[in-house]
PDB file of C-alpha atoms in Angstrom:
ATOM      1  CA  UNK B   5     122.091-115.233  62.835  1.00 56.00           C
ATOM      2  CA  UNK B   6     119.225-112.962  61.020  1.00 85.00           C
ATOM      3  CA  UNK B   7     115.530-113.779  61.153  1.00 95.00           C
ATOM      4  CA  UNK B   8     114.980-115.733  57.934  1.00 96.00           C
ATOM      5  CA  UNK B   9     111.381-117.803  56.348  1.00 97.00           C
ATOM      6  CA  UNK B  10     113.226-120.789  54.313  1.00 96.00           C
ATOM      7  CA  UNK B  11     110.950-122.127  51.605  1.00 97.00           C
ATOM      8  CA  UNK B  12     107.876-120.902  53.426  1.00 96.00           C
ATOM      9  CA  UNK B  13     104.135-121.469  51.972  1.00 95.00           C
ATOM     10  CA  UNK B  14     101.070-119.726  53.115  1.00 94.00           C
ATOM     11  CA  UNK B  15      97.470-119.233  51.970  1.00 89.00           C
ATOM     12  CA  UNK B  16      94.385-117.854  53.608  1.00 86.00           C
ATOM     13  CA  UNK B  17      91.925-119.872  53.289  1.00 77.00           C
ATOM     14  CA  UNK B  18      91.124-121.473  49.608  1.00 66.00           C
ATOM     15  CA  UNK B  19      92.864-118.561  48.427  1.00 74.00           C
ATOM     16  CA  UNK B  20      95.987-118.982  46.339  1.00 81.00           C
ATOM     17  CA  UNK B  21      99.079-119.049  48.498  1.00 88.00           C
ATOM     18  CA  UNK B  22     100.077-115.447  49.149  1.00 91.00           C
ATOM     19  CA  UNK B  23     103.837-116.788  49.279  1.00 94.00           C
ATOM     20  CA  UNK B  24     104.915-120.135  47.590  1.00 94.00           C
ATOM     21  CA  UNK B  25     108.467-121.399  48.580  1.00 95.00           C
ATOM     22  CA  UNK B  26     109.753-117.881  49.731  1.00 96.00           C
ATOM     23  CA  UNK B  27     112.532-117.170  51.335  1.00 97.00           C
ATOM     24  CA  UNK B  28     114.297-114.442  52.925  1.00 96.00           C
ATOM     25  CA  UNK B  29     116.844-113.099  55.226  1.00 96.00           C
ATOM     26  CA  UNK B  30     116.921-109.814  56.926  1.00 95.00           C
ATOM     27  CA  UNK B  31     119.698-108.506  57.979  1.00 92.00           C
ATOM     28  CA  UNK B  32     120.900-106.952  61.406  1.00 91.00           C
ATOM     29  CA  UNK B  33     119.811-103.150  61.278  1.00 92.00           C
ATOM     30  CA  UNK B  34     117.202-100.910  59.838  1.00 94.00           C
ATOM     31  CA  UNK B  35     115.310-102.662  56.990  1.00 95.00           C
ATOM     32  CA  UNK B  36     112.376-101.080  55.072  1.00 95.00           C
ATOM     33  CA  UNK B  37     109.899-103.689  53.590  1.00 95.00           C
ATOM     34  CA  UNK B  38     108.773-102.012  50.695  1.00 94.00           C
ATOM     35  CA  UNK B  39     105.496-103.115  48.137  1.00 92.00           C
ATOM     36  CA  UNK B  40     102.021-102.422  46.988  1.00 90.00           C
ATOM     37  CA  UNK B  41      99.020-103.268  48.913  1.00 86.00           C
ATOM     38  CA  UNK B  42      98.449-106.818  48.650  1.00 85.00           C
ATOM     39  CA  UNK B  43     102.210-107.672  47.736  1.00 89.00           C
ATOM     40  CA  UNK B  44     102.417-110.128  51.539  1.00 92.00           C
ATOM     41  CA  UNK B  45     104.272-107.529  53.115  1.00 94.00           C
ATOM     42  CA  UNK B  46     101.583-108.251  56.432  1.00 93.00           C
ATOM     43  CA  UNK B  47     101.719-111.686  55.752  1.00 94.00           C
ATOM     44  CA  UNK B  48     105.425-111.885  55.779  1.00 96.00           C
ATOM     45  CA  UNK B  49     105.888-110.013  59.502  1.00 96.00           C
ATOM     46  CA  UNK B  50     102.816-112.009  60.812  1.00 96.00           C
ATOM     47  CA  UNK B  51     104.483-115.159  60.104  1.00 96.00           C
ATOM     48  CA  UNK B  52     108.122-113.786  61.415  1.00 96.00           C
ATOM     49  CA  UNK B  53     106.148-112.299  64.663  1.00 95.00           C
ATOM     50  CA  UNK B  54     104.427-116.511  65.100  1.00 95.00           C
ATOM     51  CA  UNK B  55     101.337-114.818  64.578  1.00 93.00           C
ATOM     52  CA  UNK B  56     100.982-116.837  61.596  1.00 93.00           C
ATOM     53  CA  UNK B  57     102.564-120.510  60.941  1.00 93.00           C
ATOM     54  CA  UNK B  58     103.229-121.326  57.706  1.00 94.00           C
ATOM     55  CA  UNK B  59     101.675-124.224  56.075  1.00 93.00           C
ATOM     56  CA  UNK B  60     105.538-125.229  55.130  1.00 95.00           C
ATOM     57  CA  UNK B  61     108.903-124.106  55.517  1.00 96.00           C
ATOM     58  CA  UNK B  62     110.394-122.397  58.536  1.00 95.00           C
ATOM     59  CA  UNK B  63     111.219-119.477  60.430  1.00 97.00           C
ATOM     60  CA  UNK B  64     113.839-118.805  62.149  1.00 96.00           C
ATOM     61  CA  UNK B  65     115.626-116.468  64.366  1.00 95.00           C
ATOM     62  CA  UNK B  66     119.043-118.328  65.964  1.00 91.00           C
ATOM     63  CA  UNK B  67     118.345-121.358  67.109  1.00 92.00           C
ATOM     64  CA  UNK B  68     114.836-121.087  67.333  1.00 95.00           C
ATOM     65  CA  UNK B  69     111.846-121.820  65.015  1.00 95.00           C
ATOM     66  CA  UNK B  70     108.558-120.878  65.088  1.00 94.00           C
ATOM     67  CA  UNK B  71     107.404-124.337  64.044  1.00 90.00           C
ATOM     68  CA  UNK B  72     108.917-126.475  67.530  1.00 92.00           C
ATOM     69  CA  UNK B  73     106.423-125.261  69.892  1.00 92.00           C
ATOM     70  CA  UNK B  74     108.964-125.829  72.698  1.00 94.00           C
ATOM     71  CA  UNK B  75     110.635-122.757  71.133  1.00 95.00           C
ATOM     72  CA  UNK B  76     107.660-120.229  70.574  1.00 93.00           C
ATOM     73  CA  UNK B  77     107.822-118.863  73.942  1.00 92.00           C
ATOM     74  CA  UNK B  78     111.497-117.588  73.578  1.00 94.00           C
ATOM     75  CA  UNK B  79     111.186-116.741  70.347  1.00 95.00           C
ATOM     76  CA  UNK B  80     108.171-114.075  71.378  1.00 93.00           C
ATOM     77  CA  UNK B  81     109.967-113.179  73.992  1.00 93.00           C
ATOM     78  CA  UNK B  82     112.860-111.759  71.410  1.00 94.00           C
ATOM     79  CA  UNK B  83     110.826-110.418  68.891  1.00 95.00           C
ATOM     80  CA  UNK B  84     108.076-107.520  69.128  1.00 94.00           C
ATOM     81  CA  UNK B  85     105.580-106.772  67.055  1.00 94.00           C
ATOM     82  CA  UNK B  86     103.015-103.894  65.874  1.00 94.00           C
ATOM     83  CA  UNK B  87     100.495-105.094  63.871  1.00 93.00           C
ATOM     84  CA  UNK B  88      97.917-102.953  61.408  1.00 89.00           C
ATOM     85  CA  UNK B  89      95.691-102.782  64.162  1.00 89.00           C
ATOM     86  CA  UNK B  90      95.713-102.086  67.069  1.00 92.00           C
ATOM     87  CA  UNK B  91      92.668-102.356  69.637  1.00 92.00           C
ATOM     88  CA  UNK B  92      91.925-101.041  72.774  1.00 94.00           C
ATOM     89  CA  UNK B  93      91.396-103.457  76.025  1.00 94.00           C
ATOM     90  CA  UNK B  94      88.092-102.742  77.502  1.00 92.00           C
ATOM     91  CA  UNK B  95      89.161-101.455  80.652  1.00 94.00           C
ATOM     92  CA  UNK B  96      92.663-100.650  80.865  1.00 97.00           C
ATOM     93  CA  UNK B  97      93.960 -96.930  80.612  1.00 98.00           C
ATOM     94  CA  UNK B  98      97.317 -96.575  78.425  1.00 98.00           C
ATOM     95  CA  UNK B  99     100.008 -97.568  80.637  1.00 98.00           C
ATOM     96  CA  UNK B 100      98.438-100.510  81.615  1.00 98.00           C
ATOM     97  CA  UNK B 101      97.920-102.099  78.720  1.00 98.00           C
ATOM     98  CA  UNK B 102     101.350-101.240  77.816  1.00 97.00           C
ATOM     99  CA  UNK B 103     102.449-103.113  80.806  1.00 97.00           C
ATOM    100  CA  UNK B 104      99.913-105.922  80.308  1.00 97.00           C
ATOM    101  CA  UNK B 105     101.295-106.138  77.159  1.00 96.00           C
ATOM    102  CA  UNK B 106     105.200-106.444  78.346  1.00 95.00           C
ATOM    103  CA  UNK B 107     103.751-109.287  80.835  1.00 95.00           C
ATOM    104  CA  UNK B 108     102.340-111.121  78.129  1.00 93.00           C
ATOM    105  CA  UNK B 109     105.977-111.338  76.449  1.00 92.00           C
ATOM    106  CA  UNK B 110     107.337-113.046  80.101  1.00 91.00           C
ATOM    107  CA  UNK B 111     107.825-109.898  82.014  1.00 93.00           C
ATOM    108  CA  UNK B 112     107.109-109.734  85.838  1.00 95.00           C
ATOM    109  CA  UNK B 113     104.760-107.264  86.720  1.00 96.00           C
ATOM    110  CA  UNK B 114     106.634-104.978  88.302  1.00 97.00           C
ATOM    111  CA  UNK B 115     109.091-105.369  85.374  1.00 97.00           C
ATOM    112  CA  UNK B 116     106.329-104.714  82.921  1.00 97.00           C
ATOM    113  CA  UNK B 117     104.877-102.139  84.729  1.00 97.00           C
ATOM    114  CA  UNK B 118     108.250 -99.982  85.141  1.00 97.00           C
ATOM    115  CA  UNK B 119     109.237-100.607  81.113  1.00 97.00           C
ATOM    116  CA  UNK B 120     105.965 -99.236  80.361  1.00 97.00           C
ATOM    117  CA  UNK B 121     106.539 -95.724  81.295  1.00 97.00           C
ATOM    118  CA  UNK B 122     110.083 -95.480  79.308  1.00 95.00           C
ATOM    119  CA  UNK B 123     107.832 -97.141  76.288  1.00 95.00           C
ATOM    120  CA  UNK B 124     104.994 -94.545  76.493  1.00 96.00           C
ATOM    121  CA  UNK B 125     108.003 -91.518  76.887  1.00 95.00           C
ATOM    122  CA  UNK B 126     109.573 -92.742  73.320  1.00 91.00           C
ATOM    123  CA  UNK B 127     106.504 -92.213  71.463  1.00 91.00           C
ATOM    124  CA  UNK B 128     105.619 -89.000  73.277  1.00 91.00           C
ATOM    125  CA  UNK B 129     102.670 -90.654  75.260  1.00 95.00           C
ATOM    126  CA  UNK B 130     103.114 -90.194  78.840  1.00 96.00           C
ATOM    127  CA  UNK B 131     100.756 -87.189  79.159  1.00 97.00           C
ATOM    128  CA  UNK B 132      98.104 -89.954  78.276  1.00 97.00           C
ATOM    129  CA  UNK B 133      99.252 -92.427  80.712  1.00 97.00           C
ATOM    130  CA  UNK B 134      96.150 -92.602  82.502  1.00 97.00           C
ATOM    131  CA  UNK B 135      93.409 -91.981  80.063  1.00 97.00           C
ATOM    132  CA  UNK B 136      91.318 -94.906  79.097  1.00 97.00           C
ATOM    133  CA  UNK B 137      92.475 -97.077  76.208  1.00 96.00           C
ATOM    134  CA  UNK B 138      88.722 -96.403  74.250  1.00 95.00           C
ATOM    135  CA  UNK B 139      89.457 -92.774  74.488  1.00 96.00           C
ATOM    136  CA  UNK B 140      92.525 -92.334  71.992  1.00 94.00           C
ATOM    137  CA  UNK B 141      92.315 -91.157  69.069  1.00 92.00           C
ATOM    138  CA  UNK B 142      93.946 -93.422  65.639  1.00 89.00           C
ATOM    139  CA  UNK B 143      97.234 -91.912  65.598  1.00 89.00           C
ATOM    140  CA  UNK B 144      97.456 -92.203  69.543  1.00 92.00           C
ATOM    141  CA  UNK B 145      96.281 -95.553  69.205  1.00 93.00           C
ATOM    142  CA  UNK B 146      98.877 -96.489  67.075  1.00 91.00           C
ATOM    143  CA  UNK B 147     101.600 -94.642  69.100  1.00 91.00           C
ATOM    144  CA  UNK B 148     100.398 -96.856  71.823  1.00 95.00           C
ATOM    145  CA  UNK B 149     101.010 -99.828  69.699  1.00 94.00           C
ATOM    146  CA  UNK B 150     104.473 -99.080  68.796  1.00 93.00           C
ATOM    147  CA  UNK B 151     104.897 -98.709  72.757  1.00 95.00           C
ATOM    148  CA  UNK B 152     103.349-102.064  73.121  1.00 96.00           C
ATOM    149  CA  UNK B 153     105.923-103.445  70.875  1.00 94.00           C
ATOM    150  CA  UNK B 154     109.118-101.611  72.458  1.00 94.00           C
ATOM    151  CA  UNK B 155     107.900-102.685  76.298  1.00 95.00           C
ATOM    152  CA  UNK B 156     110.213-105.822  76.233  1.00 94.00           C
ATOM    153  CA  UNK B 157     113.264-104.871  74.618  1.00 90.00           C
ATOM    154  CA  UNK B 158     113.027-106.768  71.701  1.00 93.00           C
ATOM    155  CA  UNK B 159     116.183-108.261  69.607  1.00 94.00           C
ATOM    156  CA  UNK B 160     113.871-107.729  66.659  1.00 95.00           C
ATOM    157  CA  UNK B 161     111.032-105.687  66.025  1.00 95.00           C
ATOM    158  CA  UNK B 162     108.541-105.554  63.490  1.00 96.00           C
ATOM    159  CA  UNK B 163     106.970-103.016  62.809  1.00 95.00           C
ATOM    160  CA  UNK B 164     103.556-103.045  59.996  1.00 94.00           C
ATOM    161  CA  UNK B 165     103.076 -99.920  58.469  1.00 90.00           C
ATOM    162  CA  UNK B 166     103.708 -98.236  61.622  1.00 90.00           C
ATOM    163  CA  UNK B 167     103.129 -94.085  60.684  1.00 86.00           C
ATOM    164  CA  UNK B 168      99.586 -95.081  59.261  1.00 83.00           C
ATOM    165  CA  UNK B 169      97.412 -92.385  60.658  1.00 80.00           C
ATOM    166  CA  UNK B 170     100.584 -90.158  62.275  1.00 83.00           C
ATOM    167  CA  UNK B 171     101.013 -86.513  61.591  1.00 86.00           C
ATOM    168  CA  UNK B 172     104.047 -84.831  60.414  1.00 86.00           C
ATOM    169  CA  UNK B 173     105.450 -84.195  63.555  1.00 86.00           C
ATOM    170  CA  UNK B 174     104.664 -87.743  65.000  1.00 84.00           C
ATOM    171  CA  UNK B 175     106.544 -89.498  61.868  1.00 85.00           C
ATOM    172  CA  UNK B 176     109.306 -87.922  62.810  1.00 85.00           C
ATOM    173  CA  UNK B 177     109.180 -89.161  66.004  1.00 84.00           C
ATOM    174  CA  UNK B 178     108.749 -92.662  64.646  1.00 84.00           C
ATOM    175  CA  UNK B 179     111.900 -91.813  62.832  1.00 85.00           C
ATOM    176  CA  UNK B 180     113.819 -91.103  65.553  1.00 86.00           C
ATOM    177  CA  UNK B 181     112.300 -94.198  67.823  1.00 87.00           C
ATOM    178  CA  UNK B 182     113.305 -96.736  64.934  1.00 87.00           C
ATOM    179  CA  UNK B 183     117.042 -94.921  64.973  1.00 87.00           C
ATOM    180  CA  UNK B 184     116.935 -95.219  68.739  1.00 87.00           C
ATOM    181  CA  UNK B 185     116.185 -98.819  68.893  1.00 87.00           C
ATOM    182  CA  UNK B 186     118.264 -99.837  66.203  1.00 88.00           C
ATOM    183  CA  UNK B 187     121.261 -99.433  68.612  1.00 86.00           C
ATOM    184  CA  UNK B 188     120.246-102.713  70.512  1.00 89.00           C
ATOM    185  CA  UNK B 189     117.932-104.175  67.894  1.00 91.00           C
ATOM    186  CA  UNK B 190     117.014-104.793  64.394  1.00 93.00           C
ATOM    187  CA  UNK B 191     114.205-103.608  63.334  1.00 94.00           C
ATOM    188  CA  UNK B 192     111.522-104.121  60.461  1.00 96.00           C
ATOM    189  CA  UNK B 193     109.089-101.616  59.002  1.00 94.00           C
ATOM    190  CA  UNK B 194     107.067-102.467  56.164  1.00 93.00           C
ATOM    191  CA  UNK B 195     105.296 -99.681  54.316  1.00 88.00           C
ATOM    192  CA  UNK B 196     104.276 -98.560  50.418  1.00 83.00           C
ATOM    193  CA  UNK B 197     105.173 -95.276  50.969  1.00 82.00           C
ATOM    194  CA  UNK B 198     108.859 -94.370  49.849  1.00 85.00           C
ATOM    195  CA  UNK B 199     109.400 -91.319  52.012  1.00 78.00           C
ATOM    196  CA  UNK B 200     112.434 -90.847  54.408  1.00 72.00           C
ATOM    197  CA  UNK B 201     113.910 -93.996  53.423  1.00 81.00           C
ATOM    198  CA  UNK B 202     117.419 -92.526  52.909  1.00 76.00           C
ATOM    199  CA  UNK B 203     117.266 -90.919  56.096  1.00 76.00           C
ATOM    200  CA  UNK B 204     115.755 -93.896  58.446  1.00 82.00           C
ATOM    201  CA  UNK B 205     117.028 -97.280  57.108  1.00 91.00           C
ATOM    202  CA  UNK B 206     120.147 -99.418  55.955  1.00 92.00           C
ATOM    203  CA  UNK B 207     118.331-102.216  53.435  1.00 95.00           C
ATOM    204  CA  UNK B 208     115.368-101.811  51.043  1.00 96.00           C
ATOM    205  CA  UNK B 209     113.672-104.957  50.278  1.00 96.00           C
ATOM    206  CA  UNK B 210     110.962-104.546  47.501  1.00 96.00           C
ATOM    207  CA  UNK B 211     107.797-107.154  47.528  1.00 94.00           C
ATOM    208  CA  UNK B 212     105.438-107.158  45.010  1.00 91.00           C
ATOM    209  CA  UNK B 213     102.901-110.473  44.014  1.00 89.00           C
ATOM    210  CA  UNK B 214     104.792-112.354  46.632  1.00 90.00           C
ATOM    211  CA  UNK B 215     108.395-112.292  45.395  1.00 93.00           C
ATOM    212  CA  UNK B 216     111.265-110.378  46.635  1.00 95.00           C
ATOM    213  CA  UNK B 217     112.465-107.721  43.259  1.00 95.00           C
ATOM    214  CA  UNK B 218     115.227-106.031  45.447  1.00 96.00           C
ATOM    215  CA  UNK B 219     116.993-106.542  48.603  1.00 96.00           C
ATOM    216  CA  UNK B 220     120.282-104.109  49.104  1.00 96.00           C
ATOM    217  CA  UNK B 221     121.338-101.184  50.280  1.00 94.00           C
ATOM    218  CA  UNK B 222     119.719 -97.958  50.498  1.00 92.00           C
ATOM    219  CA  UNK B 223     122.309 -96.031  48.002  1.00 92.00           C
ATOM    220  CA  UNK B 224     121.949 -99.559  45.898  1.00 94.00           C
ATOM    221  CA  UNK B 225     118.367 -99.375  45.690  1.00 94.00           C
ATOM    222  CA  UNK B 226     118.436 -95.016  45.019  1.00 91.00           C
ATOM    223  CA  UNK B 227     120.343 -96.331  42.115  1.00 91.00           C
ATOM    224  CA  UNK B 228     117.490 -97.449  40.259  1.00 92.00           C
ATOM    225  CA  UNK B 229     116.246 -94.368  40.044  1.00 89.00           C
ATOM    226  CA  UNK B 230     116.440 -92.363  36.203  1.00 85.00           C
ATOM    227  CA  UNK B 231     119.444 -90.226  36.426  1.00 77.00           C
ATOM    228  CA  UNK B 232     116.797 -87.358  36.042  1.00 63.00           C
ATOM    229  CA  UNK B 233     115.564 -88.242  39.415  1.00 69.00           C
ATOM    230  CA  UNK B 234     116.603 -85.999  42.467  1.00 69.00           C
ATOM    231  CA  UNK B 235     115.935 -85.856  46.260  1.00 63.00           C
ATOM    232  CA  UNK B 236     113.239 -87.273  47.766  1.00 67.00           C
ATOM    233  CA  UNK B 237     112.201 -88.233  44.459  1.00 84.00           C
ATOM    234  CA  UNK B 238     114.895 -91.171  43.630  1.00 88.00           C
ATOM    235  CA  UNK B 239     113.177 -93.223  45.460  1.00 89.00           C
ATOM    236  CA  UNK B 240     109.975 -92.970  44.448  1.00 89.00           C
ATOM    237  CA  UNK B 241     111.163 -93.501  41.097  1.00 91.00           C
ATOM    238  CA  UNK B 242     113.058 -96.386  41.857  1.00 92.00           C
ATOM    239  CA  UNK B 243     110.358 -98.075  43.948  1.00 91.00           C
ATOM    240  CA  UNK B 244     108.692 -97.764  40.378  1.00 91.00           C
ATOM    241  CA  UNK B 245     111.149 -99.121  38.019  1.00 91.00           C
ATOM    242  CA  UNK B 246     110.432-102.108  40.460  1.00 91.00           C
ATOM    243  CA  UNK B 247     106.991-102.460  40.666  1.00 88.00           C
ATOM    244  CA  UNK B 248     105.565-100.372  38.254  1.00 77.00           C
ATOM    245  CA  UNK B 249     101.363 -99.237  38.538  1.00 65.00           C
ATOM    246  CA  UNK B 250     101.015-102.561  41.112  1.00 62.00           C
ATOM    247  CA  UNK B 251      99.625 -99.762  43.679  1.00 55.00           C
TER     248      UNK B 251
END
């Protein structure tokens, strides 16, 4: 059974409800989370990760739901998360907070501790193993994070805008991480940028104001596109035939 939110609500404060009755279900695989800034794309994978509740409705992955508390601790336990930020833990170098981070999810320590180092070699970390936390630059920092999320083997993972601040050469390391992992999990990536999306993911869901405009395949979704549209291009286009000047 996919993750799914059934009729969820959620507002921050006296805001407006950045989702009203929204569902969705994502499907086993690579899925790209596509929309503007501001479209809930955050909101959305915070509630799926139990970072957020929402104020009604449900989410679900299996059996379990994020709104029975007697379930919260299995359901973290199946699903990883990288969120926008990511901050260092005064004290701990690299690995360990990778490790402290797989304990947090029900790891032993020793379990935790020996995941780590397999985490930090995906995102092309280990040479900074040791360093302090404080001392990483952004894009290391966020490497670390997407190491913090792979530590405990996740069924799902979701990932929030996960090659902000990467070079070149690190996206396409992300790239092949997310391929990697997507032979034992599902995974999520939410993003507003349209590049690489034929090469790196199965379904294209497109947000925008709260409300899903496309969920499909990736040759469904290129489809959009003006038949004047070519390469990397087609999907630009047809992200805007969705969502026209919302950026």
């Amino acid at each position: 059974m996919p993750l799914r939110l059934v009729d969820c609500t959620f507002g921050y404060l006296a805001r407006r409800p950045v989702l009203q009755d929204f569902s969705l279900s994502f499907p086993p695989g690579r899925t790209v989370l596509l929309g503007p800034n501001g479209a809930g794309k955050s909101t959305i994978l915070s509630l799926c990760a139990s970072i957020l509740r929402p104020t009604a409705g449900r989410v679900t992955f299996d059996e379990l739901d994020t709104t029975r508390r007697r379930d919260l601790r299995t359901y973290r336990r199946r699903v990883g998360w990288l969120p926008q930020s990511i901050r260092p833990i005064s004290g701990l170098r690299v690995r360990e907070q990778v490790a402290y981070a797989g304990w947090l999810k029900g790891m032993s320590r020793a379990q935790a501790w020996e995941a780590s180092a397999d985490a930090l070699a995906k995102v092309g970390l280990t040479h900074l193993a040791t360093r302090p936390t404080r001392a990483l630059s952004g894009g290391q920092m966020r490497r670390m994070g997407i190491a913090q999320a792979l530590v405990h083997d996740a069924d799902v993972l979701l990932l929030d805008e996960p090659a902000a601040g990467l070079d070149p050469q690190q996206r396409r390391r992300l790239r092949e991480v997310v391929n990697d992992v997507s032979a034992t999990s599902s995974v999520i990536v939410s993003t507003h940028h349209t590049d690489d999306i034929t090469d790196a993911y199965d379904c294209v869901v497109v947000l925008s104001e709260g409300e899903v405009r496309f969920i499909g395949s990736v040759q469904d979704f290129l489809a959009l596109a003006p038949e004047a549209s070519n390469g990397t291009e087609r999907a630009a286009a047809a992200y805007q035939t969705l969502v026209g000047d919302e950026d």
